[in-house]
Coordinates of C-alpha atoms in Angstrom, one line a residue:
Chain A
M2 CA 39.5 56.6 127.2
K3 CA 42.5 57.9 129.1
D4 CA 42.8 54.6 131.0
E5 CA 42.2 52.4 128.0
I6 CA 44.2 54.0 125.2
G7 CA 46.0 56.8 127.0
V8 CA 44.3 59.6 125.0
I9 CA 43.0 62.8 126.5
P10 CA 40.6 64.8 124.4
G11 CA 42.0 68.2 123.6
L12 CA 40.2 71.5 122.7
A13 CA 42.0 74.5 121.3
V14 CA 40.4 77.9 121.7
I15 CA 41.6 81.0 119.8
L16 CA 40.5 84.4 121.2
V17 CA 41.4 87.6 119.3
G18 CA 41.0 91.0 120.9
D19 CA 39.7 91.9 124.4
R20 CA 35.9 91.8 124.3
K21 CA 34.7 91.2 127.8
D22 CA 31.9 88.9 126.8
S23 CA 34.2 86.8 124.6
A24 CA 36.7 86.5 127.4
T25 CA 33.9 85.3 129.7
Y26 CA 32.8 82.7 127.2
V27 CA 36.3 81.4 126.8
R28 CA 36.9 81.3 130.5
N29 CA 33.7 79.3 131.0
K30 CA 34.7 76.9 128.2
K31 CA 38.1 76.4 129.9
K32 CA 36.5 75.7 133.3
A33 CA 34.1 73.2 131.7
C34 CA 37.0 71.4 130.0
E35 CA 38.9 71.2 133.3
S36 CA 35.8 69.8 135.1
V37 CA 35.4 66.9 132.8
G38 CA 39.1 66.2 132.0
V39 CA 39.3 67.7 128.5
K40 CA 42.7 69.3 128.0
S41 CA 42.3 72.9 126.8
Y42 CA 44.8 74.9 124.7
E43 CA 44.3 78.6 124.7
V44 CA 45.7 81.3 122.5
C45 CA 44.9 84.9 123.2
L46 CA 45.9 87.3 120.5
P47 CA 45.8 91.1 120.6
E48 CA 43.0 93.0 118.7
D49 CA 45.5 94.3 116.1
S50 CA 46.8 90.8 115.1
T51 CA 46.8 90.0 111.4
E52 CA 44.7 87.4 109.7
E53 CA 48.0 85.5 108.9
E54 CA 48.9 85.3 112.6
V55 CA 45.5 83.7 113.4
L56 CA 45.8 81.4 110.4
K57 CA 49.2 80.3 111.6
F58 CA 47.8 79.2 114.9
I59 CA 44.9 77.4 113.3
S60 CA 47.4 75.6 111.0
G61 CA 49.5 74.5 114.0
F62 CA 46.4 73.1 115.8
N63 CA 45.3 71.4 112.6
D64 CA 48.6 69.5 112.6
D65 CA 48.7 68.8 116.3
P66 CA 47.6 65.3 117.1
E67 CA 46.8 66.2 120.7
V68 CA 44.1 68.7 119.6
H69 CA 40.8 67.1 118.6
G70 CA 38.7 70.3 118.3
I71 CA 39.4 73.9 117.3
L72 CA 37.2 76.8 118.2
V73 CA 37.7 80.3 117.0
Q74 CA 35.8 82.6 119.3
L75 CA 33.5 84.9 117.4
P76 CA 33.1 87.8 116.6
L77 CA 36.6 88.4 115.2
P78 CA 38.0 92.0 114.9
S79 CA 36.4 93.7 111.9
H80 CA 39.7 93.8 109.9
M81 CA 39.7 90.0 109.6
N82 CA 37.8 87.9 107.1
E83 CA 35.7 85.5 109.2
Q84 CA 35.0 83.1 106.4
N85 CA 38.7 82.7 105.5
I86 CA 39.5 82.0 109.1
L87 CA 36.7 79.5 109.7
N88 CA 37.4 77.7 106.4
A89 CA 41.0 77.2 107.6
V90 CA 39.9 74.9 110.5
S91 CA 40.3 71.3 109.5
I92 CA 36.8 69.8 109.0
E93 CA 37.8 66.9 111.2
K94 CA 38.4 69.4 114.1
D95 CA 35.5 71.7 113.3
V96 CA 33.7 71.1 116.7
D97 CA 31.6 74.2 116.1
G98 CA 30.0 72.4 113.1
F99 CA 29.9 75.6 111.0
H100 CA 31.7 74.3 107.9
P101 CA 29.3 74.4 104.9
L102 CA 30.0 70.7 104.3
N103 CA 28.7 69.9 107.8
I104 CA 25.7 72.1 107.3
G105 CA 25.0 70.5 103.9
R106 CA 25.2 67.0 105.4
L107 CA 22.9 68.2 108.2
A108 CA 20.4 69.3 105.6
M109 CA 20.5 66.1 103.5
R110 CA 18.6 62.9 104.2
G111 CA 20.9 59.9 104.4
R112 CA 24.0 62.0 105.2
E113 CA 25.6 62.5 108.6
P114 CA 27.5 65.6 109.6
L115 CA 30.8 65.1 111.4
F116 CA 29.7 67.7 114.0
V117 CA 26.4 69.3 114.8
P118 CA 26.6 73.0 115.8
C119 CA 26.7 73.2 119.6
T120 CA 23.8 75.5 120.5
P121 CA 21.1 73.8 118.3
K122 CA 22.4 70.4 119.4
G123 CA 21.9 71.5 123.0
C124 CA 18.3 72.6 122.2
I125 CA 17.5 69.1 120.9
E126 CA 19.3 67.5 123.8
L127 CA 17.2 69.5 126.2
L128 CA 14.0 68.2 124.5
H129 CA 15.2 64.6 124.6
R130 CA 16.3 64.8 128.2
C131 CA 12.9 66.2 129.1
D132 CA 11.1 63.4 127.2
I133 CA 9.4 65.8 124.9
D134 CA 8.1 64.2 121.7
I135 CA 9.3 65.9 118.5
K136 CA 8.1 63.5 115.8
G137 CA 5.1 64.9 114.1
K138 CA 4.9 68.0 116.3
Q139 CA 4.6 71.5 114.9
A140 CA 7.8 73.4 115.5
V141 CA 8.5 77.0 114.9
V142 CA 12.1 78.3 114.8
I143 CA 12.3 82.1 115.2
G144 CA 15.4 83.4 113.5
R145 CA 17.5 81.9 110.6
S146 CA 21.1 82.5 111.6
N147 CA 23.8 80.2 110.4
I148 CA 24.8 79.3 114.0
V149 CA 21.4 78.7 115.6
G150 CA 18.2 79.2 113.7
M151 CA 19.0 77.4 110.4
P152 CA 20.7 74.3 112.0
A153 CA 18.0 74.1 114.7
A154 CA 15.4 74.0 111.9
L155 CA 17.3 71.3 110.1
L156 CA 17.7 69.2 113.3
L157 CA 14.0 69.5 114.1
L158 CA 13.3 68.3 110.6
R159 CA 15.6 65.3 111.0
E160 CA 13.6 64.5 114.2
D161 CA 10.4 64.5 112.0
A162 CA 8.9 67.7 113.3
T163 CA 6.9 69.8 110.9
V164 CA 9.0 72.9 110.8
S165 CA 8.3 76.5 110.1
I166 CA 10.9 79.2 110.0
V167 CA 9.9 82.7 111.1
H168 CA 12.2 85.7 110.6
S169 CA 12.5 89.5 110.3
R170 CA 10.5 89.5 107.0
T171 CA 7.7 87.4 108.3
K172 CA 4.5 89.4 108.4
N173 CA 2.5 87.4 111.0
P174 CA 5.1 85.9 113.4
E175 CA 2.6 85.8 116.3
E176 CA 0.0 83.9 114.3
I177 CA 2.5 81.3 113.1
T178 CA 4.3 80.9 116.4
S179 CA 1.0 80.5 118.3
Q180 CA 0.4 77.2 116.3
A181 CA 3.6 75.6 117.5
D182 CA 4.0 72.7 119.9
I183 CA 7.7 73.5 120.1
I184 CA 9.2 77.0 119.8
I185 CA 12.9 77.7 119.5
S186 CA 13.7 81.4 119.5
A187 CA 17.1 82.8 118.5
V188 CA 16.7 86.4 117.4
G189 CA 18.2 88.7 120.0
Q190 CA 15.0 90.7 120.7
P191 CA 14.3 91.1 124.4
N192 CA 10.9 89.8 125.5
M193 CA 9.6 89.6 121.9
V194 CA 7.6 86.4 122.3
R195 CA 4.7 87.4 124.5
G196 CA 2.1 85.2 126.1
S197 CA -0.3 85.7 123.1
W198 CA 2.3 84.0 120.8
I199 CA 2.2 80.8 122.8
K200 CA -0.1 77.9 122.4
P201 CA -1.2 76.5 125.8
G202 CA 1.1 73.6 126.7
A203 CA 3.8 74.5 124.2
V204 CA 7.5 73.9 124.9
I205 CA 9.8 76.8 124.6
I206 CA 13.6 76.9 124.1
D207 CA 14.8 80.5 124.5
V208 CA 18.2 80.9 122.9
G209 CA 18.3 84.8 123.1
I210 CA 20.6 86.4 125.6
N211 CA 19.8 90.1 125.6
P212 CA 21.1 92.8 128.0
V213 CA 18.4 95.2 129.2
E214 CA 18.9 98.3 131.4
D215 CA 18.2 97.6 135.1
A216 CA 19.1 100.3 137.6
T217 CA 18.5 97.9 140.5
S218 CA 21.4 95.7 139.3
P219 CA 24.9 96.5 140.4
R220 CA 26.0 96.2 136.7
G221 CA 23.3 98.5 135.5
Y222 CA 21.8 95.8 133.3
R223 CA 20.4 92.3 133.4
L224 CA 20.1 89.5 130.8
V225 CA 16.8 88.4 129.4
G226 CA 15.8 86.1 126.6
D227 CA 13.7 86.5 123.5
V228 CA 10.7 85.2 125.4
C229 CA 8.8 87.1 128.1
Y230 CA 9.5 84.5 130.8
E231 CA 6.9 85.6 133.2
E232 CA 4.1 85.4 130.6
A233 CA 5.5 82.2 129.1
C234 CA 5.5 80.4 132.5
K235 CA 1.8 80.7 132.8
I236 CA 1.0 79.2 129.3
A237 CA 3.8 77.0 128.2
S238 CA 4.3 73.5 129.7
A239 CA 8.1 74.1 129.7
V240 CA 10.4 77.0 129.1
T241 CA 14.1 77.4 129.5
P242 CA 15.4 80.3 131.7
V243 CA 17.8 83.0 130.6
P244 CA 20.5 82.9 131.7
G245 CA 21.1 79.3 132.8
G246 CA 19.1 77.4 130.1
V247 CA 20.6 77.0 126.7
G248 CA 24.0 78.6 127.5
P249 CA 25.3 75.7 129.7
M250 CA 24.0 73.2 127.2
T251 CA 26.0 74.9 124.4
I252 CA 29.2 74.3 126.4
A253 CA 28.2 70.7 127.3
M254 CA 27.7 70.0 123.5
L255 CA 31.1 71.6 122.7
L256 CA 32.7 69.1 125.1
S257 CA 30.6 66.3 123.6
N258 CA 31.8 67.2 120.1
T259 CA 35.4 67.3 121.3
L260 CA 35.1 63.9 122.8
S261 CA 33.4 62.5 119.7
S262 CA 36.2 63.9 117.6
A263 CA 38.9 62.3 119.8
K264 CA 37.0 59.0 119.7
R265 CA 36.7 59.2 115.9
M266 CA 40.4 60.0 115.4
H267 CA 41.5 57.2 117.6
N268 CA 38.8 54.8 116.4
F269 CA 37.7 54.4 120.0
Q270 CA 34.1 53.3 120.7
Chain B
M4 CA 30.7 83.1 74.0
K5 CA 31.6 80.9 71.1
D6 CA 32.2 84.0 68.9
E7 CA 34.1 86.0 71.5
I8 CA 36.4 83.4 73.2
G9 CA 35.8 80.3 71.1
V10 CA 34.3 78.2 73.9
I11 CA 31.3 76.0 73.6
P12 CA 29.7 74.9 76.9
G13 CA 29.8 71.2 77.2
L14 CA 27.5 68.8 79.3
A15 CA 28.4 65.2 79.9
V16 CA 25.6 62.8 80.7
I17 CA 26.2 59.3 82.1
L18 CA 23.3 56.8 81.8
V19 CA 23.7 53.3 83.3
G20 CA 21.2 50.6 82.5
D21 CA 18.1 50.6 80.3
R22 CA 15.3 52.2 82.2
K23 CA 12.9 53.7 79.7
D24 CA 12.1 56.8 81.7
S25 CA 15.8 57.5 82.3
A26 CA 16.5 57.1 78.6
T27 CA 13.7 59.5 77.8
Y28 CA 15.0 62.1 80.2
V29 CA 18.5 61.8 78.7
R30 CA 17.2 62.1 75.2
N31 CA 15.3 65.2 76.2
K32 CA 18.4 66.7 77.8
K33 CA 20.4 66.0 74.7
K34 CA 17.7 67.6 72.4
A35 CA 17.7 70.7 74.7
C36 CA 21.5 70.9 74.5
E37 CA 21.3 70.8 70.7
S38 CA 18.6 73.5 70.5
V39 CA 20.7 76.0 72.4
G40 CA 24.2 75.1 71.2
V41 CA 25.5 73.3 74.3
K42 CA 27.7 70.4 73.2
S43 CA 26.5 67.2 74.8
Y44 CA 28.7 64.2 75.6
E45 CA 26.8 61.0 76.3
V46 CA 27.9 57.7 77.8
C47 CA 25.5 54.8 78.0
L48 CA 26.7 51.9 80.1
P49 CA 25.0 48.5 80.4
E50 CA 23.0 47.6 83.6
D51 CA 25.7 45.2 84.8
S52 CA 28.6 47.7 84.6
T53 CA 30.8 48.0 87.7
E54 CA 31.0 51.1 90.0
E55 CA 34.7 51.4 88.9
E56 CA 33.7 51.7 85.2
V57 CA 31.3 54.6 86.0
L58 CA 33.9 56.2 88.2
K59 CA 36.4 55.9 85.3
F60 CA 34.1 57.9 83.0
I61 CA 33.5 60.5 85.7
S62 CA 37.2 60.9 86.3
G63 CA 37.7 61.4 82.5
F64 CA 35.0 64.1 82.3
N65 CA 36.4 65.7 85.5
D66 CA 39.8 66.1 83.6
D67 CA 38.3 67.1 80.2
P68 CA 38.5 70.9 79.8
E69 CA 35.7 70.8 77.2
V70 CA 33.2 69.4 79.7
H71 CA 31.8 72.1 82.0
G72 CA 29.0 70.0 83.6
I73 CA 28.6 66.3 84.5
L74 CA 25.3 64.7 85.1
V75 CA 24.8 61.1 86.3
Q76 CA 21.3 60.1 85.5
L77 CA 19.6 58.7 88.6
P78 CA 18.5 56.1 89.8
L79 CA 21.6 54.0 89.4
P80 CA 21.4 50.2 89.4
S81 CA 21.0 48.9 92.9
H82 CA 24.5 47.3 93.0
M83 CA 26.1 50.7 92.9
N84 CA 26.8 53.1 95.7
E85 CA 25.1 56.3 94.6
Q86 CA 26.9 58.5 97.2
N87 CA 30.3 57.3 96.1
I88 CA 29.5 58.0 92.5
L89 CA 28.0 61.4 93.0
N90 CA 30.9 62.4 95.3
A91 CA 33.3 61.6 92.5
V92 CA 31.9 64.4 90.3
S93 CA 34.2 67.5 90.6
I94 CA 32.3 70.2 92.6
E95 CA 33.2 72.7 89.8
K96 CA 31.2 70.5 87.4
D97 CA 28.4 69.4 89.7
V98 CA 25.6 71.1 87.6
D99 CA 23.0 69.1 89.5
G100 CA 24.0 71.0 92.6
F101 CA 23.7 67.9 94.8
H102 CA 27.1 68.0 96.5
P103 CA 26.7 68.6 100.2
L104 CA 29.1 71.5 100.0
N105 CA 26.7 73.2 97.6
I106 CA 23.6 72.4 99.8
G107 CA 25.5 73.7 102.8
R108 CA 26.2 77.0 101.1
L109 CA 22.6 77.2 99.9
A110 CA 21.5 76.8 103.5
M111 CA 23.9 79.5 104.9
R112 CA 23.4 83.2 104.8
G113 CA 26.3 85.0 103.2
R114 CA 27.5 82.0 101.3
E115 CA 26.8 81.3 97.6
P116 CA 26.6 77.8 96.1
L117 CA 28.4 77.1 92.9
F118 CA 25.2 75.5 91.5
V119 CA 21.6 75.5 92.6
P120 CA 19.8 72.1 92.0
C121 CA 17.9 72.4 88.7
T122 CA 14.3 71.5 89.7
P123 CA 14.0 73.9 92.7
K124 CA 15.9 76.6 90.8
G125 CA 13.3 76.1 88.0
C126 CA 10.4 76.5 90.6
I127 CA 11.8 79.9 91.7
E128 CA 12.5 81.0 88.2
L129 CA 8.8 80.3 87.3
L130 CA 7.8 82.5 90.3
H131 CA 10.1 85.3 89.2
R132 CA 9.0 85.1 85.5
C133 CA 5.4 85.3 86.5
D134 CA 6.1 88.4 88.8
I135 CA 5.0 86.6 91.9
D136 CA 6.2 88.2 95.1
I137 CA 8.0 85.8 97.4
K138 CA 9.4 88.2 100.1
G139 CA 7.3 88.0 103.2
K140 CA 4.9 85.5 101.8
Q141 CA 3.9 82.3 103.5
A142 CA 5.3 79.3 101.6
V143 CA 4.7 75.7 102.2
V144 CA 6.9 73.0 100.7
I145 CA 5.4 69.6 100.7
G146 CA 8.2 66.9 100.7
R147 CA 11.7 67.2 102.0
S148 CA 13.8 65.3 99.5
N149 CA 17.5 66.1 98.9
I150 CA 16.8 66.9 95.3
V151 CA 13.6 69.0 95.4
G152 CA 11.9 69.7 98.7
M153 CA 14.8 70.6 100.9
P154 CA 16.6 72.8 98.4
A155 CA 13.3 74.4 97.4
A156 CA 12.7 75.4 101.0
L157 CA 16.2 76.8 101.4
L158 CA 15.7 78.9 98.2
L159 CA 12.4 80.2 99.3
L160 CA 14.0 81.2 102.6
R161 CA 16.8 83.0 100.7
E162 CA 14.0 84.9 98.9
D163 CA 12.7 86.0 102.3
A164 CA 9.5 83.8 102.3
T165 CA 8.3 82.4 105.6
V166 CA 8.8 78.7 105.0
S167 CA 7.1 75.7 106.4
I168 CA 8.1 72.1 105.5
V169 CA 5.4 69.5 105.4
H170 CA 6.2 65.8 105.0
S171 CA 5.0 62.3 105.6
R172 CA 5.1 62.6 109.4
T173 CA 3.1 65.9 109.4
K174 CA -0.2 65.3 111.2
N175 CA -2.2 68.2 109.7
P176 CA -0.8 68.8 106.2
E177 CA -4.1 70.2 104.9
E178 CA -4.4 72.8 107.7
I179 CA -0.8 74.0 107.2
T180 CA -0.9 74.0 103.4
S181 CA -4.2 75.9 103.4
Q182 CA -2.4 78.9 105.0
A183 CA 0.1 79.2 102.2
D184 CA 0.4 82.0 99.6
I185 CA 2.9 79.7 97.7
I186 CA 2.8 75.9 97.6
I187 CA 5.6 73.8 96.1
S188 CA 4.6 70.1 96.2
A189 CA 7.2 67.4 95.5
V190 CA 6.1 64.1 97.1
G191 CA 4.9 61.8 94.3
Q192 CA 1.4 61.3 95.5
P193 CA -1.2 61.6 92.7
N194 CA -3.8 64.3 93.3
M195 CA -2.9 64.6 97.1
V196 CA -3.4 68.3 97.3
R197 CA -7.1 68.9 96.9
G198 CA -9.1 72.1 96.6
S199 CA -9.6 72.3 100.4
W200 CA -5.8 72.4 100.9
I201 CA -5.6 75.6 98.9
K202 CA -6.0 79.2 100.1
P203 CA -8.0 81.3 97.5
G204 CA -5.5 83.0 95.2
A205 CA -2.5 80.9 96.2
V206 CA 0.2 80.1 93.7
I207 CA 1.0 76.4 93.2
I208 CA 4.1 74.8 91.7
D209 CA 3.5 71.1 91.2
V210 CA 6.7 69.1 91.0
G211 CA 5.1 65.6 91.1
I212 CA 5.0 63.4 88.0
N213 CA 2.9 60.4 88.8
P214 CA 1.6 57.7 86.4
V215 CA -2.0 56.7 87.0
E216 CA -3.9 54.0 85.2
D217 CA -6.0 55.3 82.3
A218 CA -7.7 52.8 80.0
T219 CA -8.5 55.5 77.5
S220 CA -4.8 56.3 77.0
P221 CA -3.0 54.2 74.3
R222 CA -0.2 53.6 76.9
G223 CA -2.7 52.5 79.5
Y224 CA -1.6 55.3 81.9
R225 CA -1.4 59.1 82.1
L226 CA 0.8 61.4 84.1
V227 CA -0.7 63.6 86.9
G228 CA 0.9 65.8 89.5
D229 CA 0.7 65.9 93.3
V230 CA -2.0 68.5 93.0
C231 CA -5.6 67.9 91.8
Y232 CA -5.3 70.2 88.9
E233 CA -9.1 70.6 88.2
E234 CA -9.8 71.6 91.7
A235 CA -6.7 73.8 92.0
C236 CA -7.6 75.8 88.9
K237 CA -10.8 77.0 90.5
I238 CA -9.1 78.3 93.7
A239 CA -5.5 79.1 93.0
S240 CA -4.4 82.2 91.1
A241 CA -1.8 80.2 89.3
V242 CA -0.9 76.5 89.0
T243 CA 1.7 74.7 86.9
P244 CA 0.4 71.8 84.7
V245 CA 1.8 68.2 84.8
P246 CA 3.3 67.4 82.4
G247 CA 4.7 70.6 80.9
G248 CA 5.2 72.8 83.9
V249 CA 8.2 72.1 86.1
G250 CA 9.8 69.4 83.8
P251 CA 10.9 71.7 81.0
M252 CA 12.1 74.3 83.6
T253 CA 14.4 71.7 85.1
I254 CA 16.0 71.1 81.8
A255 CA 16.3 74.8 81.1
M256 CA 18.1 75.3 84.5
L257 CA 20.4 72.4 83.7
L258 CA 21.5 74.3 80.6
S259 CA 21.7 77.5 82.6
N260 CA 24.0 75.8 85.2
T261 CA 26.2 74.4 82.4
L262 CA 26.5 77.8 80.8
S263 CA 27.4 79.4 84.2
S264 CA 30.0 76.7 84.7
A265 CA 31.6 77.4 81.4
K266 CA 31.6 81.1 82.1
R267 CA 33.2 80.7 85.5
M268 CA 35.9 78.3 84.2
H269 CA 36.8 80.7 81.4
N270 CA 36.3 83.9 83.5
F271 CA 33.8 85.1 80.9
Q272 CA 31.1 87.6 82.0

């Protein structure tokens, strides 16, 4: 693309405050951009910034023709209205895919979203790359968040899976989950999905990233998924590790969305 | 509302072509408007009208302050682009609730759609009026159409049901459906859901309206639902009849959406 039409895809990331985990995510995204030749624009604002200041930067990136994707790192400081800020991102640059118009198009047959949210898109990409049939399979999504569970369920449905959505109010999550050929878990409960929840041969995508105390670790904790990995390994035909499974895919899909956006804006196939 | 602020809710209906069923639906809607004091505006255009002519009427109704809801009767003649025409309806007057932005908000936690699509809204209203618990119950939606199945599933999820979506690619619809406490069927397959598909005591909402040949009927056919009513009656704790169940609720919800729209536009509680 650079050679043919002289365009370099550009991704703007806005980070507010000094949460360590957010800073790590942003650093990883920046590194990933560099490694594939996406130009990254970074704005780091102090915790006590006003909503107006954040909106001003978004507006600037909306108008900047060299920026093809805008990502506001969540969570935002509690004094800011997240919905106002996310709504300010131009839908053509909403590489996170969280705009309700994108989610609506994702839910509707015959409509196409401009962007698919990165984490659920990464889950489906993992299934495709591992040649796992989705059509006609029973899929259970555990969790119904706007950023993972709900869009993952909608994507599985688009792929012709039979989809069940299990959540905190579900009375028999183990019974329902144990019927699934494909499980996507995104709830944030360490080791919740035990061996008894898993049908032999099922495929498991574990989106959870949960810190648990671990005195043997130099940091005093380690990261585990929603799924008890040791038990799942013995029963499932495939299971993603935490960390190192879905996380890197999310970043890859962010780059993919940024590239698609640049291609669309420049009418480049 | 009329007495207090002098506003009469207004619903505009656009009918293109001379399909008998569409004409019947429009007539029923008009009658319902009259019976509750909603003013109805009707435009009937010939089958060979152009897309531009339809768009001109939509634009006129969008600008008319006495019209609070606009409904384009589907299906449209095949030479028209349905998506173009539906997208032209102002989102503030989209009482059908089919705009992707409305569907997106329906799918997202913490967001509220301006309008909920009438048929699925009627299904939930039926459950509420019959004091049927939804929270924590297992619900199966059969069919995933934009106008019924998908929004019904999203609504059930908002009511904290555990939701499974069964469709034409599902390999074991009977097995999945027979686990449900609540079944909403919207596929258009006469008598597809048999007694063996139904858990004893389940609640069934039958959205299907299917003509089947019937030599004993003066019209040569009669209408049946997706559910085998005779068998369902013996097993389910409640089941909606066809015709006369969901159909009238859809019209009631259309009036309810029109009233909400008028209230919102005039800031009337």
